[in-house]
Amino acid sequence: MLRIDVITLFPELVEQVISCGVVGRAAKQELLQLNCWNPRDYTLDRHRTVDARPYGGGPGMLMKVQPLQDAIQAVRQQNKIGRLIYLSPQGIPLKQAMLAQQLDQGSVILLCGRYEGIDQRLIQQKVDQEWSIGDYVISGGELAAMVCIDAMARLIPGALGHEQSAQQDSFSAGLLDCPHYTRPEEYQGMKVPEVLMNGNHQEIQDWRDQQSLGRTWKRRPDLMDQIDLDERQQFLLNEYIDEFNRTG
Ligand SMILES: C[S@@+](CC[C@H](N)C(=O)[O-])C[C@H]1O[C@@H](n2cnc3c(N)ncnc32)[C@H](O)[C@@H]1O
C-alpha cells in the first residue's frame, strides 16, 4: 500500500483524484491511501489566516509559516518516513523514475503551495526535494500533486487492469511507447499496419520494439543518450533509421 499525504488549502480539489479511473480503483482496492491535511486547520487566529505579505514588499502574498509548520508536524506524527516533496516550478523536472522511487519507499508527503509560494526558511528546514511538473506556472500545487498521485498509482502492481500496461508505457524502459491501432481496419483511407493483423507474435513484438526505438530516436534523442541498447535493439533501430533515410 502506498501512503500519500497531501498538505493543501484545497483538499476537496485533491480528493477528486481518487474519485474515478485507475486511481479510484487503486484506492478502493486499498493499494493507495490518500490523506489530505489543510493548513487552515492549524491556524491560531480567529480569521484562520494562512497568508501574509512578503518582506521587502512587492505583489502577492505568501503562505504563512506557522500553519504549514504545524500541519507538517501533524503529518509527521503519522508518516515518519515519507519524503516531503514541495511542488514548485523551481523544482527538479518530474520523471517517472522519481515517482517509482517514492513507490519503493511506501509513502510520500506532497506539499502544495498557493499565492506566490512559501517562505524559503520552511523549504530549507522541512523539504526533502522540490519537484516541478514543467516550465510553466500554475496557480497552486494541487494540480501538480494530482499529476504525481495519478502517475504513481499507475505504477502500483495490480492497479492497472492488465499487468503489463505500465511496463509498456512510455518511459518505463526508458523509451517512448509504440503507436497503437484499433477498429476499424481502415480509417479515411489509412490502413492498420499489416504486421499487426498477421497473428505472428514475434513479428508483432519486433515491430513494436522497432517503432518504440525509432520514435524515441526521432522525438527524444535526449532519452536515447541515457540507455544502452542490446544487440537486437541496435539492429532494429539501424533498420528503422535506414528505412527513415530512404523514405523520409
Ligand atoms: C503561483 S505559483 C508561485 C510561483 C512562484 N512565485 C515562482 O515563480 O516560482 C503557486 C504554487 O503553485 C505551485 N506550482 C506552480 N507551478 C508549478 C509547477 N510548474 N510545478 C509544480 N508546482 C507548481 C507551487 O506549489 C507554487 O508554490
Short mmCIF file of C-alpha atoms and ligand atoms in Angstrom, two decimals, residues 86-90 113 115-117 131-134 136-141 144, ligand 1:
data_model
loop_
_atom_site.label_atom_id
_atom_site.label_comp_id
_atom_site.label_asym_id
_atom_site.label_seq_id
_atom_site.Cartn_x
_atom_site.Cartn_y
_atom_site.Cartn_z
CA TYR A 86 7.33 20.61 -2.31
CA LEU A 87 5.63 21.01 -5.70
CA SER A 88 7.31 24.02 -7.25
CA PRO A 89 8.05 25.42 -10.72
CA GLN A 90 11.63 25.75 -9.47
CA GLY A 113 1.95 25.98 -2.44
CA TYR A 115 -0.23 32.51 -3.74
CA GLU A 116 3.43 33.37 -4.51
CA GLY A 117 4.62 30.24 -2.73
CA TRP A 131 9.50 18.75 -7.97
CA SER A 132 8.26 20.65 -10.99
CA ILE A 133 5.69 19.35 -13.48
CA GLY A 134 7.07 21.63 -16.22
CA TYR A 136 5.18 26.98 -16.64
CA VAL A 137 3.46 28.40 -13.57
CA ILE A 138 0.09 27.18 -12.31
CA SER A 139 -1.87 28.80 -9.51
CA GLY A 140 -1.28 26.14 -6.88
CA GLY A 141 0.48 22.84 -6.23
CA ALA A 144 0.82 19.11 -9.73
C1 LIG B 1 1.65 30.93 -8.49
S1 LIG B 1 2.72 29.63 -8.00
C2 LIG B 1 4.09 30.50 -7.32
C3 LIG B 1 5.19 30.67 -8.30
C4 LIG B 1 6.44 31.33 -7.72
N1 LIG B 1 6.21 32.70 -7.44
C5 LIG B 1 7.57 31.18 -8.74
O1 LIG B 1 7.59 31.93 -9.68
O2 LIG B 1 8.41 30.28 -8.57
C6 LIG B 1 1.90 28.95 -6.59
C7 LIG B 1 2.23 27.50 -6.31
O3 LIG B 1 1.86 26.69 -7.41
C8 LIG B 1 2.67 25.53 -7.46
N2 LIG B 1 3.23 25.43 -8.82
C9 LIG B 1 3.18 26.38 -9.78
N3 LIG B 1 3.78 25.98 -10.89
C10 LIG B 1 4.22 24.72 -10.66
C11 LIG B 1 4.93 23.77 -11.44
N4 LIG B 1 5.32 24.03 -12.67
N5 LIG B 1 5.22 22.56 -10.88
C12 LIG B 1 4.85 22.29 -9.61
N6 LIG B 1 4.17 23.16 -8.82
C13 LIG B 1 3.86 24.35 -9.34
C14 LIG B 1 3.71 25.68 -6.36
O4 LIG B 1 3.31 24.90 -5.26
C15 LIG B 1 3.67 27.15 -6.06
O5 LIG B 1 4.03 27.42 -4.73
#
